[in-house]
Coordinates of N, CA and C in Angstrom, one line a residue:
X1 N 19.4 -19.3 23.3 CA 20.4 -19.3 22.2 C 21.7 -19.8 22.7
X2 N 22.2 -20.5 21.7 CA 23.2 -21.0 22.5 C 24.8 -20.5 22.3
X3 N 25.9 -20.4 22.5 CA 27.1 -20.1 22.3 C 27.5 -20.0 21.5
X4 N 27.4 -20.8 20.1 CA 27.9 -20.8 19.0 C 27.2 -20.3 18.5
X5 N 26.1 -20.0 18.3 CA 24.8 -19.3 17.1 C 25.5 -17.7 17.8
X6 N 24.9 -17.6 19.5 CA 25.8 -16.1 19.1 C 27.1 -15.9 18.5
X7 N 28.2 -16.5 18.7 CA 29.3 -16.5 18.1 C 29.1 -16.3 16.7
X8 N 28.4 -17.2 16.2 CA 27.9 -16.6 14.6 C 27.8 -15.5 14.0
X9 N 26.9 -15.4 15.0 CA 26.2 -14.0 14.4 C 26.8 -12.5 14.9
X10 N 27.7 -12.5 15.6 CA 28.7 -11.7 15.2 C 29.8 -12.0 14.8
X11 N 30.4 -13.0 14.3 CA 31.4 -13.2 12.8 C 30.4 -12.8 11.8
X12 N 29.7 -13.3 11.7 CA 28.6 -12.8 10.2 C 28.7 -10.8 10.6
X13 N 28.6 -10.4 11.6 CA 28.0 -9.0 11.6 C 29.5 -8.6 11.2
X14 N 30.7 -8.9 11.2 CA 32.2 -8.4 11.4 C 32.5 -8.6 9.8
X15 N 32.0 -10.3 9.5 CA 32.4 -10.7 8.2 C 31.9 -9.6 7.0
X16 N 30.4 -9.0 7.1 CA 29.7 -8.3 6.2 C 29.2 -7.0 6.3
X17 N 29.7 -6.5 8.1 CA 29.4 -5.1 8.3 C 28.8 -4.4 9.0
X18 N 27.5 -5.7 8.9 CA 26.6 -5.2 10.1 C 25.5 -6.3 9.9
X19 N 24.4 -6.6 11.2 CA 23.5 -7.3 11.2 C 22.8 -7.5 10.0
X20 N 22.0 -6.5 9.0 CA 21.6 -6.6 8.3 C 21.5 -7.0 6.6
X21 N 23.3 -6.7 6.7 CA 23.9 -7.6 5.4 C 23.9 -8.9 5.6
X22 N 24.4 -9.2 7.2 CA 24.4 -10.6 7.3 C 23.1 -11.8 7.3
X23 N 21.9 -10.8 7.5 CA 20.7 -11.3 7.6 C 20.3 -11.3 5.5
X24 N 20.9 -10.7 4.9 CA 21.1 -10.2 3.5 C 21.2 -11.6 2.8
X25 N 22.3 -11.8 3.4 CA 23.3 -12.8 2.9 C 23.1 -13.9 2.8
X26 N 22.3 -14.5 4.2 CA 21.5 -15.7 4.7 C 20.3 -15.8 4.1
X27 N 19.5 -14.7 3.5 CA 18.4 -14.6 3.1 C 17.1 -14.8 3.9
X28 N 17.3 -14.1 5.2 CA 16.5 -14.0 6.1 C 16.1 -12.7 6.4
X29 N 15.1 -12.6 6.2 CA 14.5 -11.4 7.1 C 15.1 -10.5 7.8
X30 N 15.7 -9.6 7.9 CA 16.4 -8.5 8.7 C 15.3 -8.5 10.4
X31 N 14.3 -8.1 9.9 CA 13.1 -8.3 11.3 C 13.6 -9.7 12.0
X32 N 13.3 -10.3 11.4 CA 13.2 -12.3 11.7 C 15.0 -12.6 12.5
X33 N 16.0 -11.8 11.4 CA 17.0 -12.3 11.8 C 17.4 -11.3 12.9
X34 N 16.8 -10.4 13.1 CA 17.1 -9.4 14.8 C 16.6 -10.4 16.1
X35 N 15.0 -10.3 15.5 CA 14.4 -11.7 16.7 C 14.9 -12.9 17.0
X36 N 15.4 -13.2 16.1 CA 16.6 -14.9 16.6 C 18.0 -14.1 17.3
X37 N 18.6 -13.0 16.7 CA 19.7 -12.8 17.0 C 19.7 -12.2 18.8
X38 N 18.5 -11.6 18.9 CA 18.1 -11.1 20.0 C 17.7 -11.7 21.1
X39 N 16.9 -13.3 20.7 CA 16.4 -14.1 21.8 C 14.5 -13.7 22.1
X40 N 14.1 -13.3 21.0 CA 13.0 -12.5 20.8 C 11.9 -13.6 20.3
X41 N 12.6 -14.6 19.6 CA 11.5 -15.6 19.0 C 12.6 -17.2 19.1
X42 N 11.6 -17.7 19.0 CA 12.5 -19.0 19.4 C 13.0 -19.9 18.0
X43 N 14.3 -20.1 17.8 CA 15.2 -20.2 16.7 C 14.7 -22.0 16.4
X44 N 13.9 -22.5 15.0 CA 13.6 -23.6 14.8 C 15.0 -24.5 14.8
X45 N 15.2 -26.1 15.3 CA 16.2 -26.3 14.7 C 17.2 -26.3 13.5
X46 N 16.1 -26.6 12.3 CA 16.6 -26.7 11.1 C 17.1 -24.9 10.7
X47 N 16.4 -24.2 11.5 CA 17.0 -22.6 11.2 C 18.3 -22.6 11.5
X48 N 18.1 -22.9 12.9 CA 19.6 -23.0 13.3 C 20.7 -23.5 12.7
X49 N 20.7 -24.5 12.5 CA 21.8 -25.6 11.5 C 21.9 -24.8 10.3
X50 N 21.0 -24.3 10.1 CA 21.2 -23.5 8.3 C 21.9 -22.1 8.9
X51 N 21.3 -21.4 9.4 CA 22.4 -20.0 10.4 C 23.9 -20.9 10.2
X52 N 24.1 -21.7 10.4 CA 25.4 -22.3 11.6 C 25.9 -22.6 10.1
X53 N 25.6 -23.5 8.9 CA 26.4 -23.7 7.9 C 26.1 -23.1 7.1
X54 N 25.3 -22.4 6.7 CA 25.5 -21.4 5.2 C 26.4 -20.1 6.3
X55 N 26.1 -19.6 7.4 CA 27.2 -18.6 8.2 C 28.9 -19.1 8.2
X56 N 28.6 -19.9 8.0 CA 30.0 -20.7 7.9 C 31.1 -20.7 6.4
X57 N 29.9 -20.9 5.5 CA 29.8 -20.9 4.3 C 30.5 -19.2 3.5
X58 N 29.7 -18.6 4.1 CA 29.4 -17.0 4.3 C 31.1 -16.1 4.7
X59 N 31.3 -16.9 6.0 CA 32.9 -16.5 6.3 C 33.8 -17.3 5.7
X60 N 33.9 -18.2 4.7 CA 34.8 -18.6 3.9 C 35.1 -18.1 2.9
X61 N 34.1 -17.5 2.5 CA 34.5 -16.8 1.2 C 34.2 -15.6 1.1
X62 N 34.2 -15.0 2.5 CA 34.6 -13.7 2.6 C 36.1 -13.4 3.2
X63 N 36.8 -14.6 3.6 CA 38.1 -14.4 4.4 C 37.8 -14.3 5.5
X64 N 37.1 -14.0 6.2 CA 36.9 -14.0 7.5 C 38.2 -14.5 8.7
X65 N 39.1 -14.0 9.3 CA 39.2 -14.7 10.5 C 39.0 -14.5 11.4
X66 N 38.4 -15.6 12.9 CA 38.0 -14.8 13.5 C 39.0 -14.2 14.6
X67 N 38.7 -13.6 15.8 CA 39.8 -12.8 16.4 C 40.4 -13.7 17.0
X68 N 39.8 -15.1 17.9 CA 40.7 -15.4 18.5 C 40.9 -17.0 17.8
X69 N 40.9 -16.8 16.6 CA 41.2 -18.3 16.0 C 43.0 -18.8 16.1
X70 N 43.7 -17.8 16.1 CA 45.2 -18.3 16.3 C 45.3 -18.6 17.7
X71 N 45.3 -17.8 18.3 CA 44.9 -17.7 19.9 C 45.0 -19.3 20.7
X72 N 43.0 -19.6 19.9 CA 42.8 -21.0 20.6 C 42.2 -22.0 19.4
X73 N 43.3 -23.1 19.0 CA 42.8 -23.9 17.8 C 41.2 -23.9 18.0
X74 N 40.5 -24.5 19.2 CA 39.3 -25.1 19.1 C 38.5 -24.2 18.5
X75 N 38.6 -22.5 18.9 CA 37.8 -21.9 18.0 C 37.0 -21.9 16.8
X76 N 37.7 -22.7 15.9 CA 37.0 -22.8 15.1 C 36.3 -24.0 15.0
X77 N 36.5 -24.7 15.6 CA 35.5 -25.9 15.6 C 34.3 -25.7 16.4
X78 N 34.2 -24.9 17.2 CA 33.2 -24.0 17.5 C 31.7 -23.3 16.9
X79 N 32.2 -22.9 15.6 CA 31.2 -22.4 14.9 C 30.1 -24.1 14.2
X80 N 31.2 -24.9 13.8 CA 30.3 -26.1 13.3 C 29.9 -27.0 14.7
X81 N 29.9 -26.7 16.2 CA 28.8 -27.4 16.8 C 27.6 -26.7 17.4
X82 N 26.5 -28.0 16.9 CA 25.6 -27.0 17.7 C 25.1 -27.6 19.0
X83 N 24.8 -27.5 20.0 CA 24.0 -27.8 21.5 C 22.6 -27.2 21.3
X84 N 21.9 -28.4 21.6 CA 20.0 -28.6 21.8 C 19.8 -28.8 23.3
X85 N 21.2 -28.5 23.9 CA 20.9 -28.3 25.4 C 19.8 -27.6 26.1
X86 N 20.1 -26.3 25.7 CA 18.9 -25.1 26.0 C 17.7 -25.1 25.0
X87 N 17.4 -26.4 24.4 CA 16.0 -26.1 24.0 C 14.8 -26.5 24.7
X88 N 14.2 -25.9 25.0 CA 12.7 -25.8 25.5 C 11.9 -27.0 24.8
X89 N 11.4 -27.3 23.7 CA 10.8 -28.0 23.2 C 11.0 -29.3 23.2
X90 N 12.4 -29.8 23.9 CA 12.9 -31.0 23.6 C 12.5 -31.6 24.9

């Protein structure tokens, strides 16, 4: 899993409350979306990218900010990259 999907997925858990609204929200599986979030099953690319911009999607129009977005500009450019560094199948 890489740095920015976790990053995700707790702004999504902050943005909506808890893991399982955020998995609500995304329209994923609460089971499915623990196993990705957990490192339990191996996250398809196209999952990923869709986690990364409907999550994105998700904290915009919830207000979301995240904690250290004044802090460090890049932060937020953060959540829109993704790295296929650590994938196995490639």
């Amino acid at each position: 899993m890489t740095k920015t999907l976790e990053q995700m997925f707790e702004a999504l858990r902050v943005a909506t409350g808890n893991h399982s609204n955020a998995a609500r929200k995304l329209g994923i599986s609460v089971v499915r979306y623990r196993s990705y979030r957990n490192g339990h099953a191996n996250i398809p690319i196209l999952v990923r990218e869709y986690i990364l911009l409907k999550g994105k999607e998700i904290l915009s129009l919830s207000g979301y900010i995240g904690h250290d977005s004044t802090s460090n500009p890049k932060s937020q450019n953060t959540l829109e990259t993704v790295s296929y560094a650590d994938d196995s199948c490639m």
